[in-house]
Coordinates of C-alpha atoms in Angstrom, one line a residue:
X2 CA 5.8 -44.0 -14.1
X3 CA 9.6 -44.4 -14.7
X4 CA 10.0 -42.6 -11.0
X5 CA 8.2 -45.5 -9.2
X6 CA 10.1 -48.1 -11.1
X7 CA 13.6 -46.6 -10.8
X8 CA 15.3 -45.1 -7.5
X9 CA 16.3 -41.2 -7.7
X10 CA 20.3 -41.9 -9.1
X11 CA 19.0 -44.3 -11.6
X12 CA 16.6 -41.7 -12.6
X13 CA 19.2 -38.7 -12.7
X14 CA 21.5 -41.2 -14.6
X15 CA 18.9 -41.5 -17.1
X16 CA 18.1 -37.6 -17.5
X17 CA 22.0 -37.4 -17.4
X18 CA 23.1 -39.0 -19.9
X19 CA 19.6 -39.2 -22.3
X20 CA 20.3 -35.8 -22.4
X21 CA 24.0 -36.2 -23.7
X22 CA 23.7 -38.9 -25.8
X23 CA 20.6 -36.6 -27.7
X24 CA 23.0 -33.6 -28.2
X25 CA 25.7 -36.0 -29.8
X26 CA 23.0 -37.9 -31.9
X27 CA 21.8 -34.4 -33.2
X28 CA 24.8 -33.4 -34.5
X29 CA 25.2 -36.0 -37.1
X30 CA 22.2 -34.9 -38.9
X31 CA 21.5 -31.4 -37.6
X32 CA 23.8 -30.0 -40.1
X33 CA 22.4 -31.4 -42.8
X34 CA 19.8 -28.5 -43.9
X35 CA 21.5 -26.1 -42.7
X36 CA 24.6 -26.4 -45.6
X37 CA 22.7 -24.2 -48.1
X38 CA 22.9 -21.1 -45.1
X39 CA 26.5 -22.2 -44.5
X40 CA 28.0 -22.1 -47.8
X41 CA 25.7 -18.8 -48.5
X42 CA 27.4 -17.2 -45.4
X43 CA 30.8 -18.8 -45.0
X44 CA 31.7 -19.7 -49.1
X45 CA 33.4 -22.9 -49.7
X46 CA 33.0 -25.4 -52.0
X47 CA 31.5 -28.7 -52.3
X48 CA 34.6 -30.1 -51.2
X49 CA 34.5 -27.8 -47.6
X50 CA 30.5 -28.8 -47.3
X51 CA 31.5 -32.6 -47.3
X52 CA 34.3 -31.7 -44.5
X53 CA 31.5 -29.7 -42.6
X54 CA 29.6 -33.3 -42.2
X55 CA 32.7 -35.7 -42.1
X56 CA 35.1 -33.9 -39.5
X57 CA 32.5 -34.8 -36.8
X58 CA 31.4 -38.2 -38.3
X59 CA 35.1 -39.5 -38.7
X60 CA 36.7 -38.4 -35.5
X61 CA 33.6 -39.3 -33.6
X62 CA 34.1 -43.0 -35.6
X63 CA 38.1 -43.4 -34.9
X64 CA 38.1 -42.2 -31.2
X65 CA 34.6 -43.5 -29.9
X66 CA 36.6 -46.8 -28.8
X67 CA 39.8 -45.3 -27.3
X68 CA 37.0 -42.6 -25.5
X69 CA 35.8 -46.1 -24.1
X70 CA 38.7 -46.8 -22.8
X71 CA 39.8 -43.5 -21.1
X72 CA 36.9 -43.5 -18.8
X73 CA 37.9 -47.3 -17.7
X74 CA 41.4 -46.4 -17.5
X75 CA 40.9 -42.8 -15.7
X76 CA 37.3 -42.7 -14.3
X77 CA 34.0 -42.8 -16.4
X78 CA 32.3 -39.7 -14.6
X79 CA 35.6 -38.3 -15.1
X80 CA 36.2 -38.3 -18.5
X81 CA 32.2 -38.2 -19.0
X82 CA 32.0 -34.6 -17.8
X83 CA 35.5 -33.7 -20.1
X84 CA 33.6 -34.9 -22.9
X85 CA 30.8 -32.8 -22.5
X86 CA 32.9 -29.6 -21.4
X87 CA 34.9 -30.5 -25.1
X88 CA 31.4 -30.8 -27.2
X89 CA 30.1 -27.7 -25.2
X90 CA 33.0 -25.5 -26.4
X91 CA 33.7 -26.8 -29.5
X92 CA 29.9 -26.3 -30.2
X93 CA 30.6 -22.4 -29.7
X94 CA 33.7 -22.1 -31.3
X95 CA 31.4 -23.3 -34.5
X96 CA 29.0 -21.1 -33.7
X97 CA 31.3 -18.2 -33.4
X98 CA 33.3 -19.5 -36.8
X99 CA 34.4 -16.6 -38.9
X100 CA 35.0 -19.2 -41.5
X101 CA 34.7 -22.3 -43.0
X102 CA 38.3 -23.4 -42.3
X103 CA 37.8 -22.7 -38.7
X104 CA 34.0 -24.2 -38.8
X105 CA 35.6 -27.8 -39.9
X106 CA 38.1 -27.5 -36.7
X107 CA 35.4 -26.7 -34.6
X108 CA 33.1 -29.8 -36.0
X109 CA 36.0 -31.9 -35.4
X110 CA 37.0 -31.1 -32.2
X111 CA 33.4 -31.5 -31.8
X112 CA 33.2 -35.0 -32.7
X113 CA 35.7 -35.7 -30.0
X114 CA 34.1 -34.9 -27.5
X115 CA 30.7 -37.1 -28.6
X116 CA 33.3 -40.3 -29.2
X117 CA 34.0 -39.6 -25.6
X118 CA 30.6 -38.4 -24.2
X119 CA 28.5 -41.1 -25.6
X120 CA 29.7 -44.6 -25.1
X121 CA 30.6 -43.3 -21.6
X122 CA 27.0 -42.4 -21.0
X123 CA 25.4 -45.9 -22.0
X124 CA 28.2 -47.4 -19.4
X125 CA 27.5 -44.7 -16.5
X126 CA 23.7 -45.4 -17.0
X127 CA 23.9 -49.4 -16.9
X128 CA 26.2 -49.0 -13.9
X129 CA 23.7 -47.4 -12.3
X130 CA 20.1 -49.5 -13.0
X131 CA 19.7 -52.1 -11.0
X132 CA 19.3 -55.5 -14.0
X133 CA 15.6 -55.9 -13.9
X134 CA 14.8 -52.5 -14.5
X135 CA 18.0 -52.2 -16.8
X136 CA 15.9 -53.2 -20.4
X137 CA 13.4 -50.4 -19.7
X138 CA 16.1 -48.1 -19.2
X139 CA 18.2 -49.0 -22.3
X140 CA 15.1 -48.7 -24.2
X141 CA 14.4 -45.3 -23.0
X142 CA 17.5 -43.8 -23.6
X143 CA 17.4 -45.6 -27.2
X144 CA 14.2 -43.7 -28.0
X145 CA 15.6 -40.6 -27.1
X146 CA 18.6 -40.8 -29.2
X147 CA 16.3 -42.0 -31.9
X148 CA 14.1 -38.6 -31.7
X149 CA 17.0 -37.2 -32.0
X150 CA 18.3 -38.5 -35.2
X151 CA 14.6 -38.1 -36.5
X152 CA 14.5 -34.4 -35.8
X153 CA 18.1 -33.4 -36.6
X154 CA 17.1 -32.0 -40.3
X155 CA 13.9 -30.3 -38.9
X156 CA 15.9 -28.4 -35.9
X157 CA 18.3 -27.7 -38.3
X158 CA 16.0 -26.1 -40.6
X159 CA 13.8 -24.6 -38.3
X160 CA 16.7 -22.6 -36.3
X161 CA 18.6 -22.0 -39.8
X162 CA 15.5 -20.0 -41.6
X163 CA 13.7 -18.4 -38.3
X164 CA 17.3 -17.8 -36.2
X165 CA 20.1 -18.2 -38.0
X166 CA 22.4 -21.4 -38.4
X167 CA 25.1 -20.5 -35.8
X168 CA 22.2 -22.0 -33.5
X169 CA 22.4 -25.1 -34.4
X170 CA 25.8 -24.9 -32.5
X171 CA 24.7 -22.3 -29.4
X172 CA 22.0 -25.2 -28.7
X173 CA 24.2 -27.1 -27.4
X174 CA 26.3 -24.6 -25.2
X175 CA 23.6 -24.0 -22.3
X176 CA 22.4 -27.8 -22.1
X177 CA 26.1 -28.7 -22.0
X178 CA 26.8 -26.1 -19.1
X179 CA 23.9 -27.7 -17.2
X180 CA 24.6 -30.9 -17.4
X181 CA 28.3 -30.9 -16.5
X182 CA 27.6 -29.9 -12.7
X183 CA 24.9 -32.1 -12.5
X184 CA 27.0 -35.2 -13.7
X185 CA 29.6 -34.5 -11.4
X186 CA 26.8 -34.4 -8.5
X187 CA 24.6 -37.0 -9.7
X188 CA 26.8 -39.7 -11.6
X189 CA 28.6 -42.2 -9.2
X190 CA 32.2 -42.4 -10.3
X191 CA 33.6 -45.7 -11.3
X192 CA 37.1 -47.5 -13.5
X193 CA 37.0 -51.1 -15.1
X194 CA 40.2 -53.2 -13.5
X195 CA 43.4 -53.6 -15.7
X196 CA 42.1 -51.2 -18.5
X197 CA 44.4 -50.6 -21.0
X198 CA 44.9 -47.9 -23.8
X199 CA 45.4 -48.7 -27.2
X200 CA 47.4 -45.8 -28.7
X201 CA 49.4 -47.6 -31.4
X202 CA 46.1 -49.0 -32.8
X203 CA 44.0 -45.6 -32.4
X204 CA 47.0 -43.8 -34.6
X205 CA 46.9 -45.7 -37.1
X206 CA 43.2 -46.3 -37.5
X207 CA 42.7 -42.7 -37.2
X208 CA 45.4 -41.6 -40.0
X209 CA 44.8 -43.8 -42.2
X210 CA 40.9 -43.0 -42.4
X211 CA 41.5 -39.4 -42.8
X212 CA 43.8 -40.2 -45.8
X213 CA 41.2 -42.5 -47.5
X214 CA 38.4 -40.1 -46.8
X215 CA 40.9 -37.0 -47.7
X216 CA 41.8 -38.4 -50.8
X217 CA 37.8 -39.3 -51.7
X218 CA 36.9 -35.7 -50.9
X219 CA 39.7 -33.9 -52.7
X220 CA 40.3 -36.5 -55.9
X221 CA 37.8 -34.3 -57.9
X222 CA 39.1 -30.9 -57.4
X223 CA 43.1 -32.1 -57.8
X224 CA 42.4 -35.1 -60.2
X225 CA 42.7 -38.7 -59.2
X226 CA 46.6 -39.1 -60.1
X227 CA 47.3 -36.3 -58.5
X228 CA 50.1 -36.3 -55.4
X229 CA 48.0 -35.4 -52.5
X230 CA 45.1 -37.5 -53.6
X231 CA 47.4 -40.8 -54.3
X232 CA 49.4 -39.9 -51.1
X233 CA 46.2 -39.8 -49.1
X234 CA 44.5 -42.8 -50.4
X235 CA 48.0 -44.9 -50.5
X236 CA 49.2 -44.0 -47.2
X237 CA 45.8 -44.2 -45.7
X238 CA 45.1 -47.3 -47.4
X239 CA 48.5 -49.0 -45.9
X240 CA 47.6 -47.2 -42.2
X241 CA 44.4 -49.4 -42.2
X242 CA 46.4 -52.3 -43.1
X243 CA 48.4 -51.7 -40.4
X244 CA 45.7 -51.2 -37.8
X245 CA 44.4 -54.2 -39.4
X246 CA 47.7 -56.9 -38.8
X247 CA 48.2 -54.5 -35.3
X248 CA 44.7 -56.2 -34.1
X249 CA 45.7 -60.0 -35.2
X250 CA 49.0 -59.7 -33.2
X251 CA 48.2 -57.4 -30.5
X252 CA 47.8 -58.4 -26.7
X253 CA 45.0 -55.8 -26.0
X254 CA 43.9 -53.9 -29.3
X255 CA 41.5 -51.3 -29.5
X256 CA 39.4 -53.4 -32.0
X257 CA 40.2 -57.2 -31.6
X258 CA 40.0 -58.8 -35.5
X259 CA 39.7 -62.1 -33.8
X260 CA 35.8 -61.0 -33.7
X261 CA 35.6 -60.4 -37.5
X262 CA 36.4 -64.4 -38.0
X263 CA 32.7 -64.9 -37.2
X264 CA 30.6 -64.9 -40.5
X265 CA 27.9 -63.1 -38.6
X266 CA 29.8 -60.5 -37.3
X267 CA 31.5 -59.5 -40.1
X268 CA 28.7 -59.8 -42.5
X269 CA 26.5 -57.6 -40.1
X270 CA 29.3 -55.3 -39.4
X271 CA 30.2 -55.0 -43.3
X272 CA 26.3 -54.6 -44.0
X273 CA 26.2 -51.7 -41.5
X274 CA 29.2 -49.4 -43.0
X275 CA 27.3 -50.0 -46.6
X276 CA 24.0 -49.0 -45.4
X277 CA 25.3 -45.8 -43.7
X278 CA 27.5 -45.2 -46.7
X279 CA 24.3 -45.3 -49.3
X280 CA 22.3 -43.6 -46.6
X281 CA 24.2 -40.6 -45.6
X282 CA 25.8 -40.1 -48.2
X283 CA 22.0 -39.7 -50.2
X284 CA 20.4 -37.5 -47.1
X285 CA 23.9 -35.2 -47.4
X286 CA 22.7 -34.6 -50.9
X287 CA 19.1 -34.9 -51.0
X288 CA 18.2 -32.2 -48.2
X289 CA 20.4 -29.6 -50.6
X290 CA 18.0 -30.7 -53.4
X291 CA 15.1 -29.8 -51.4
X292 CA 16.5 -26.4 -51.0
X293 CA 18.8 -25.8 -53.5
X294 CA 16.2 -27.1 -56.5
X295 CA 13.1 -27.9 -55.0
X296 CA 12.6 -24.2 -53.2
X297 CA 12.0 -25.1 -50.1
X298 CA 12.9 -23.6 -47.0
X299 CA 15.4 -25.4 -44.1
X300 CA 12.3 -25.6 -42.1
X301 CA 10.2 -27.1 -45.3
X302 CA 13.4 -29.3 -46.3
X303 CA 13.2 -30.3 -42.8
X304 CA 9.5 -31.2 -42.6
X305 CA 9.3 -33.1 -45.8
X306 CA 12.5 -35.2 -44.8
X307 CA 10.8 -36.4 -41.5
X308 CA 8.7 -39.5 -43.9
X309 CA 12.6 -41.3 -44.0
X310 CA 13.9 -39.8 -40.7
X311 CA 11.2 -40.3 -38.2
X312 CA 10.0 -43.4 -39.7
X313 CA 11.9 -45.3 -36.9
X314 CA 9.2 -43.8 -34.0
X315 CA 6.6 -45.8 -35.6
X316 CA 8.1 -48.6 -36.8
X317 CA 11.1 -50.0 -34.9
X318 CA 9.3 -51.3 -32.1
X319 CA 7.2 -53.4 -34.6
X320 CA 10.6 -54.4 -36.4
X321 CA 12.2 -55.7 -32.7
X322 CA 8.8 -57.8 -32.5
X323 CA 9.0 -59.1 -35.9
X324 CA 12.5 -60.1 -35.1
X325 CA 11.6 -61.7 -31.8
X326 CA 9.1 -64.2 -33.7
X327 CA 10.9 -65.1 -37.5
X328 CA 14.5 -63.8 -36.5
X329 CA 16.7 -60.9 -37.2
X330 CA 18.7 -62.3 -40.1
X331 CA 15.0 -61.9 -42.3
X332 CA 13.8 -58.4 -41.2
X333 CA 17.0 -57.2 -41.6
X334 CA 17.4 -57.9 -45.0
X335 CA 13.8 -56.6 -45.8
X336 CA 15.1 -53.4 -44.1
X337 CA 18.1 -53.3 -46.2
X338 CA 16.3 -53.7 -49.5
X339 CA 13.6 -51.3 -48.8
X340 CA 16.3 -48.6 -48.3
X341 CA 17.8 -49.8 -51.7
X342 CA 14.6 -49.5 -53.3
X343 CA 14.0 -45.8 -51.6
X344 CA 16.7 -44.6 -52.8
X345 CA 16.5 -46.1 -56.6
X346 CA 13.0 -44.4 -56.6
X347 CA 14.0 -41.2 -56.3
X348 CA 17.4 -41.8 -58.6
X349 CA 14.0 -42.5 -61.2
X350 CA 11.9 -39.6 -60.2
X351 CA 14.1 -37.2 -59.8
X352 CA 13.9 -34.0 -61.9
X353 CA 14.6 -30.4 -61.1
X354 CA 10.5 -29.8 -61.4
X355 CA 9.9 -33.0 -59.7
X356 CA 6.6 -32.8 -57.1
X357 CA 7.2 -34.1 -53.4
X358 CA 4.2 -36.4 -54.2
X359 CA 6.4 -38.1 -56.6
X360 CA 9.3 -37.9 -53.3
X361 CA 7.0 -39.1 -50.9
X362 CA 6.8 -42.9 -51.6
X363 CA 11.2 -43.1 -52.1
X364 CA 11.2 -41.4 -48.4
X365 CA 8.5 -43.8 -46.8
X366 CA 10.0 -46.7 -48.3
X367 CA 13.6 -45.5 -46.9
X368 CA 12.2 -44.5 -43.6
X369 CA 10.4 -48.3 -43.2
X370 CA 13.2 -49.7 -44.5
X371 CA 15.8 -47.5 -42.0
X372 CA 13.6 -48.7 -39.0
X373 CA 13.4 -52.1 -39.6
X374 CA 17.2 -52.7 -40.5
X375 CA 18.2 -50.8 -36.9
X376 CA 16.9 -53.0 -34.0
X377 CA 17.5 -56.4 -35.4
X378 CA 20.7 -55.4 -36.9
X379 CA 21.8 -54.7 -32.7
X380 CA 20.5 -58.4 -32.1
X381 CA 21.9 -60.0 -34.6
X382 CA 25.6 -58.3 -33.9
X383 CA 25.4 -58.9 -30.2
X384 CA 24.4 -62.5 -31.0
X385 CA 27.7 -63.1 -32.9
X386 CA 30.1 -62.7 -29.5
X387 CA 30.4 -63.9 -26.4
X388 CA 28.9 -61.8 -23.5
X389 CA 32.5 -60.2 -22.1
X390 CA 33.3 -58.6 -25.8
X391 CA 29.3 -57.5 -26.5
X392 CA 31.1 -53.9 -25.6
X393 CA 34.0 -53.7 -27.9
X394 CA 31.2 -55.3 -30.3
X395 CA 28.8 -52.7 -30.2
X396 CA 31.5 -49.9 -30.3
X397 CA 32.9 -51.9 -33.2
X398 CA 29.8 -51.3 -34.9
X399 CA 29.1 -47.9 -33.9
X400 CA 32.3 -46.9 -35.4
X401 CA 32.3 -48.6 -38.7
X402 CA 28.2 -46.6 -38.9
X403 CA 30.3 -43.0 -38.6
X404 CA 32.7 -44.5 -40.4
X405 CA 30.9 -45.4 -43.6
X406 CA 28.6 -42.3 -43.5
X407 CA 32.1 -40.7 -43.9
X408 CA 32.6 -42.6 -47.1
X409 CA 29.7 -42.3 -48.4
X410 CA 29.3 -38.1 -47.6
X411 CA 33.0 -38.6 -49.8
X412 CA 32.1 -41.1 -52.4
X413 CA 28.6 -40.0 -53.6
X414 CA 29.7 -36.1 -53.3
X415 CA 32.8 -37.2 -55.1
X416 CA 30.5 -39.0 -58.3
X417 CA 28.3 -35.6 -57.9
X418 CA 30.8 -33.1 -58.6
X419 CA 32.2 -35.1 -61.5
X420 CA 28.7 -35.8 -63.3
X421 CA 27.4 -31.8 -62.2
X422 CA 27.4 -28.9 -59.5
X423 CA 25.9 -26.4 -58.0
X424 CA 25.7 -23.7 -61.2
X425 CA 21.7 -24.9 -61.9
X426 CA 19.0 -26.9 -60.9
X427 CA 19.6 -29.4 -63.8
X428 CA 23.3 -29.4 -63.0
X429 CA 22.5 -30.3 -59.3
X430 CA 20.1 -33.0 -61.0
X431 CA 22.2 -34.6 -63.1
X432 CA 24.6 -34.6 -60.4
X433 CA 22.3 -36.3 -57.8
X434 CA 20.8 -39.3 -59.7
X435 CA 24.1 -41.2 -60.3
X436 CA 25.3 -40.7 -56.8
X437 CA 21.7 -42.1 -55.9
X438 CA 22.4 -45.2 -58.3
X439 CA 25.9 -45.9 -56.3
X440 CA 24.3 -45.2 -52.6
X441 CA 21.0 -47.9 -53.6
X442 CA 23.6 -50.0 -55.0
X443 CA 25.6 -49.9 -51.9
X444 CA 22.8 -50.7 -49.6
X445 CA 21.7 -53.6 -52.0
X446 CA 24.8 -54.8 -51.6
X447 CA 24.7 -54.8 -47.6
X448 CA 21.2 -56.6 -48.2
X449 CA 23.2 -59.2 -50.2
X450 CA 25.6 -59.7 -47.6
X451 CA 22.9 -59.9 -45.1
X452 CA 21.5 -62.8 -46.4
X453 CA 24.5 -64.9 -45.6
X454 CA 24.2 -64.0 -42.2
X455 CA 23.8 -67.2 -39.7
X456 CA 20.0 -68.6 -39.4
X457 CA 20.8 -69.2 -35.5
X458 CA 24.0 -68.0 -34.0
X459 CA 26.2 -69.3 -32.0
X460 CA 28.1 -67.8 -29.5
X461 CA 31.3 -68.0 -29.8
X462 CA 33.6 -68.2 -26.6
X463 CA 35.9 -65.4 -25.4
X464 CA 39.2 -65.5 -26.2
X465 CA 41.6 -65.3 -23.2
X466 CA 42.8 -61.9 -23.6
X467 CA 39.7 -60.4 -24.5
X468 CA 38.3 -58.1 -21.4
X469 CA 36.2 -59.3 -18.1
X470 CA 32.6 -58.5 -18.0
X471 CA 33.6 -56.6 -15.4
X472 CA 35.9 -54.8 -17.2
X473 CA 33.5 -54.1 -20.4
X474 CA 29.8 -53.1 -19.5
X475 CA 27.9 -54.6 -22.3
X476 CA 26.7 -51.2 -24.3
X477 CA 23.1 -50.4 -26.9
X478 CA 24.3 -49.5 -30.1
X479 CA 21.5 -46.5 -31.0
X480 CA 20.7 -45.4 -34.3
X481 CA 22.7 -42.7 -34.7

């Protein structure tokens, strides 16, 4: 069907870069229920768990822009492959980890290479689908990164208890092999005219979240007025200010601020860091519960976690119809509050003898309310700019995602290890539950902030120095 619809190179594009952009969707959730087997084999403590998850999240969040740009500035086929040869061999230098130190490297280096691989591969694939068949295409390769983010627990789980966990990591090593000959083959090479590199701005915005994020992680273990905590949230907390006044003043930043001076950007951008922050930051916890208290095995955790995770199969195409006829701004916020409301049930229910019955209606009211936030949250961003910054727009709000499932993997670990730990199921409980409370509060507050969100938008009109269309391929932010 897609064959007689799309010529061979827009098919091969499609394979291409599907392919890729499911590898780097995996990876942010694949790890997930696998943690238990880690920390069993490799030690560590909470603190090195939380760096397990956010080395990949928060270099994949800082550098997906400027990986953007390199494939303008140098060639997108180019750097497309480089990315994938980067996640390819990072993915087996985790695999071969002798430790957790070396594990964290390998995960970080391995978010590098997504931030380059995957907004690369939505560009490379609209380049090469002619516009009327370019929807169908988009949608396709949405779905597929979707599966992926609904099956990252379950792989995980399945490969950690019937393999081992290192294969989480090999899994990648043979698809990335194949696809980089095939890219170089199949993939027609192309640059965007007078693309420029924001260095300056990808410094700063990269140190200074790795101090916030550093300081979050650490402030339990060191205390909270202790000199590398206050160093890493001060100095990271000024390095984002920077970054901040660098992209008012800036000819050509990597993230123009200009944009956040629409209401509806900035709401739905703000809206979208909070969800992931209440969101990851509960699954990073929750599938260690499963295991760790509920006695399930990573392939069980994995299962009984698809209600929330693969909720979006069934549902997100009826949320992007329901936006089509009453609006984004209204599904959205439904979305948003069913999340909330997930995750407050299981802060209620949630005991160390607690039954997955009593689970099982807090993870299909997070899964609905997941899928419906996802699609109309994409509409409603790209409805807030005008056409020749909808790429910079979406890569905005890809970034702040990674970006505040880093927080929240650091904030709601962070009120875990101060209200219990690891030592027993009741200490794990009474760990859990608050951080619960803070991650549905979080996402009620995004709902909150939704609501002020425009009824009909406006587009506003590009600003002279923003980039040509020609120079920005409009890209499909996936939930990922």
């Amino acid at each position: 069907m897609t064959q007689q619809k799309l010529g061979p190179s827009a098919v091969w594009a499609l394979v291409l870069t599907g392919a890729a952009g499911f590898m780097a969707a995996l990876d942010n959730l694949v790890v997930t229920t696998a943690l238990p087997a880690i920390r069993a084999d490799l030690g560590g403590k909470l603190e090195d768990l939380e760096w397990t998850v956010n080395a990949y999240t928060l270099t994949f969040a800082v550098l997906l822009l400027f990986g953007s740009a390199l494939g303008d500035r140098f060639g997108r086929r180019r750097l497309f492959t480089a990315g994938l040869a980067l996640f390819s061999g990072a993915s087996a230098a985790a695999a071969l980890s002798p430790g957790i130190g070396q594990l964290i490297a390998a995960r970080a280096v391995q978010g590098a290479g997504a931030a380059v691989m995957m907004p690369l591969s939505l560009t490379l694939l609209t380049a090469a689908v002619p516009a009327a068949r370019r929807g169908m295409a988009l949608g396709i390769y949405g779905a597929v990164t979707g599966l992926a983010v609904a099956s990252g627990p379950l792989i995980g789980g399945s490969l950690t208890e019937h393999v081992s966990w290192q294969w989480i990591f090999w899994l990648n090593v043979p698809v990335g092999l194949a696809l980089i000959p095939l890219a170089r083959l199949r993939l027609a090479e192309s640059t965007a005219p007078d693309a420029r590199l924001d260095v300056p701005g990808t410094l700063l915005v990269s140190g200074g979240l790795f101090g916030i994020v550093y300081g979050l992680v650490n402030a339990n273990a060191h205390g909270w007025t202790s000199a590398p905590v206050l160093t890493g949230l001060i100095a990271g907390s000024a390095l984002v200010g920077g970054f901040v006044h660098h992209g008012f003043r800036n000819a050509n930043p990597i993230l123009p601020m200009r944009l956040f001076r629409h209401r509806g950007f900035f709401g739905i951008n703000l809206a979208s860091l909070l969800m992931y922050l209440g969101m990851f930051g509960s699954i990073f916890l929750l599938s260690q519960f499963l295991q760790g208290v509920a006695g399930y095995s990573p392939t069980e955790a994995g299962l009984r976690m698809l209600p929330w995770t693969g909720m979006g199969i069934v549902v997100a195409p009826l949320a992007g119809t329901l936006a089509d006829r009453i609006g984004g701004r209204p599904v959205v916020v439904a979305g948003l509050a069913l999340q909330s409301l997930g995750l407050a049930w299981f802060a209620l229910v949630l005991t160390p003898g607690v039954s997955y019955t009593a689970q099982l209606p807090a993870l299909v009211l997070s899964g609905i309310g997941m899928s419906l936030y996802f699609a109309p949250a994409s509409h409603v961003l790209m409805s807030t700019v005008a056409p020749a910054d909808q790429g910079k727009a979406s890569g905005t709000n890809n970034a702040l995602r990674e970006v505040g499932g880093a927080l929240g993997v650091a904030v709601l670990a962070s009120v875990f290890s101060a209200r219990g730990g690891y030592e027993t199921p009741r200490a794990f409980t009474d760990g859990t539950v608050p951080a619960l409370w803070i991650g549905a509060a979080a996402v009620a507050l995004a709902a909150a902030l939704a609501l002020l969100l425009p009824r009909g938008t406006k587009r506003p009109s590009p600003a002279p120095a923003a980039a040509t269309p020609s120079a920005r391929t409009p890209e499909v932010t996936a939930a990922s």
